[in-house]
Amino acid sequence: MLAQLGDVRGHTFIDVGCGKGRPMIVATEFPFDAVLGYDLAARLVDVANSNAKIVARAHPERTPMQAFAADALELEFTHRKLVVFLFNPFGSSVMSRLLDHLERALAEGSIETLRVVYIYPVCAHLFDASPMLARDWSGCVPYEPGEIGYGTEERQDVISWKSIAKPQGDFSSRP
């Protein structure tokens, strides 16, 4: 899916709900300026950072990755060009609050461009309703052969959105 984004130089990859860091590891294969992950579970963040050290030793040419124990709703989005990765980390109430937070950062200019990549997009309707985002890709991505067998599925639904011109007026109301 990340290959669908095009040139990501100058962008920061943020995995919200990063767990052990697998999507972050994949993101290091692309020329992001930074690869960051956030999760409430400090134990999982420790595993993600251990995995980051392994990746850095095996692939010193890649962008380093780092995970932090933090609440996604309290993040300061200071990276001008941002790719936010979500593997269905929240229900609609928290996802709506995260989207409000991202929209506010876009409106205030702390985020210049935003891409959202959402796997297992249960709350896609929230992003589709945003006046600040436009859906730009959706599909069903097959798992790599070595990943088949860990669950019942052989492919995963994915949707991505990109930021569009800032709307006038209130943008925070959700359907």
XYZ file of C-alpha atoms in Angstrom:
175
model
C 0.000 0.000 0.000
C 2.791 2.441 0.799
C 4.026 2.117 -2.791
C 0.670 3.622 -3.880
C 1.583 6.899 -2.138
C 4.229 7.888 -4.671
C 7.241 9.946 -3.611
C 7.325 10.153 0.194
C 10.593 12.074 0.523
C 10.073 14.941 2.925
C 7.230 13.094 4.699
C 7.079 11.647 8.203
C 5.413 8.263 8.682
C 3.421 7.944 11.923
C 1.886 4.639 12.971
C -0.918 5.318 15.455
C -1.317 2.228 17.612
C 2.037 0.853 16.455
C 2.093 -2.283 18.583
C 5.322 -4.189 17.944
C 6.183 -2.019 14.931
C 5.643 -4.207 11.874
C 4.179 -1.413 9.683
C 7.023 0.835 10.825
C 9.533 -1.768 9.668
C 7.861 -1.831 6.253
C 7.888 1.994 6.193
C 11.689 1.981 6.620
C 11.858 0.469 3.134
C 10.631 3.832 1.765
C 12.487 7.178 1.826
C 10.491 8.817 4.644
C 12.320 11.535 6.593
C 11.244 9.882 9.853
C 9.375 6.721 10.872
C 7.590 7.072 14.220
C 5.101 4.975 16.145
C 2.843 5.671 19.098
C 1.025 3.236 21.347
C -0.457 3.365 24.853
C 1.074 -0.024 25.730
C 4.620 0.651 26.950
C 5.457 -3.071 26.734
C 4.623 -3.127 23.014
C 6.580 0.096 22.461
C 9.611 -1.592 24.052
C 9.246 -4.493 21.595
C 8.887 -2.052 18.676
C 12.076 -0.269 19.735
C 13.903 -3.604 20.074
C 12.737 -4.434 16.552
C 13.979 -0.998 15.444
C 17.479 -1.867 16.665
C 17.420 -5.157 14.760
C 16.311 -3.397 11.558
C 18.955 -0.679 11.999
C 21.724 -3.285 12.343
C 20.501 -5.303 9.356
C 19.699 -2.265 7.165
C 21.777 0.759 8.228
C 20.839 2.550 4.986
C 17.164 2.783 5.977
C 15.486 5.627 7.843
C 15.641 4.782 11.558
C 12.354 4.077 13.315
C 11.370 4.921 16.860
C 8.283 4.197 18.966
C 6.891 6.132 21.914
C 4.380 5.362 24.643
C 1.801 8.102 24.151
C -1.880 8.864 23.762
C -2.624 9.510 20.078
C -5.193 12.142 21.033
C -2.501 14.199 22.751
C 0.104 14.145 19.967
C 1.440 17.425 18.654
C 1.533 17.081 14.886
C 4.502 19.257 14.002
C 5.644 17.422 10.892
C 4.680 19.471 7.848
C 4.156 16.505 5.523
C 2.606 13.551 7.249
C 1.530 9.997 6.446
C -0.637 8.575 9.239
C -0.965 4.792 9.265
C -3.905 3.158 11.038
C -4.561 -0.546 11.460
C -8.061 -0.053 12.899
C -6.701 1.119 16.259
C -9.910 2.648 17.656
C -13.675 2.568 17.625
C -15.619 5.390 16.027
C -15.695 7.667 19.096
C -11.913 7.802 19.523
C -11.314 7.721 15.762
C -13.573 10.755 15.381
C -11.548 12.609 18.016
C -8.284 11.682 16.284
C -9.657 12.930 12.970
C -10.753 16.208 14.628
C -7.210 16.570 15.970
C -5.702 15.999 12.507
C -8.152 18.396 10.848
C -7.347 21.077 13.414
C -3.617 20.670 12.704
C -4.337 20.995 8.975
C -6.479 24.094 9.495
C -3.848 25.709 11.729
C -1.065 24.869 9.286
C 1.076 22.639 11.514
C 0.350 19.898 8.968
C 0.832 21.066 5.385
C -0.119 17.831 3.642
C -1.699 14.738 5.136
C -2.081 11.220 3.838
C -4.031 8.645 5.849
C -3.544 4.934 5.184
C -6.188 2.858 6.954
C -6.146 -0.939 7.023
C -9.332 -2.763 8.044
C -11.148 0.573 7.688
C -14.143 0.067 9.977
C -14.474 3.847 10.498
C -13.900 4.822 6.864
C -17.172 6.768 6.864
C -15.622 9.330 9.227
C -12.727 10.023 6.862
C -15.023 10.021 3.826
C -17.155 12.712 5.512
C -14.186 14.973 6.233
C -14.230 18.199 4.216
C -10.431 18.242 4.464
C -9.738 14.788 3.006
C -10.441 13.046 -0.278
C -10.282 9.307 -0.772
C -7.537 8.636 -3.293
C -7.063 4.875 -3.241
C -8.892 1.802 -2.038
C -8.415 -1.858 -2.662
C -7.932 -5.298 -1.274
C -4.229 -5.998 -0.824
C -3.090 -9.641 -0.763
C -0.833 -10.786 2.039
C 2.682 -11.876 1.209
C 2.957 -15.697 0.987
C 4.872 -15.857 4.296
C 2.081 -13.970 6.081
C -0.725 -16.332 5.072
C -1.835 -18.694 7.795
C -1.629 -16.345 10.788
C -5.327 -15.567 10.414
C -8.269 -16.655 8.336
C -7.815 -14.036 5.617
C -5.465 -13.927 2.662
C -5.928 -10.234 1.852
C -6.727 -6.992 3.603
C -8.963 -4.017 2.764
C -7.061 -0.725 2.607
C -8.168 2.849 1.945
C -6.068 5.994 1.738
C -7.057 9.662 1.818
C -5.130 12.828 1.079
C -5.653 16.347 2.304
C -7.401 18.836 0.054
C -7.908 22.609 0.190
C -8.931 23.880 3.592
C -12.675 24.507 3.934
C -14.174 27.685 5.308
C -16.015 27.645 8.604
C -16.479 24.823 11.098
C -14.994 21.490 10.031
C -15.296 19.553 13.276
C -18.857 18.229 13.069
C -19.195 14.509 12.391
C -22.181 12.693 10.936
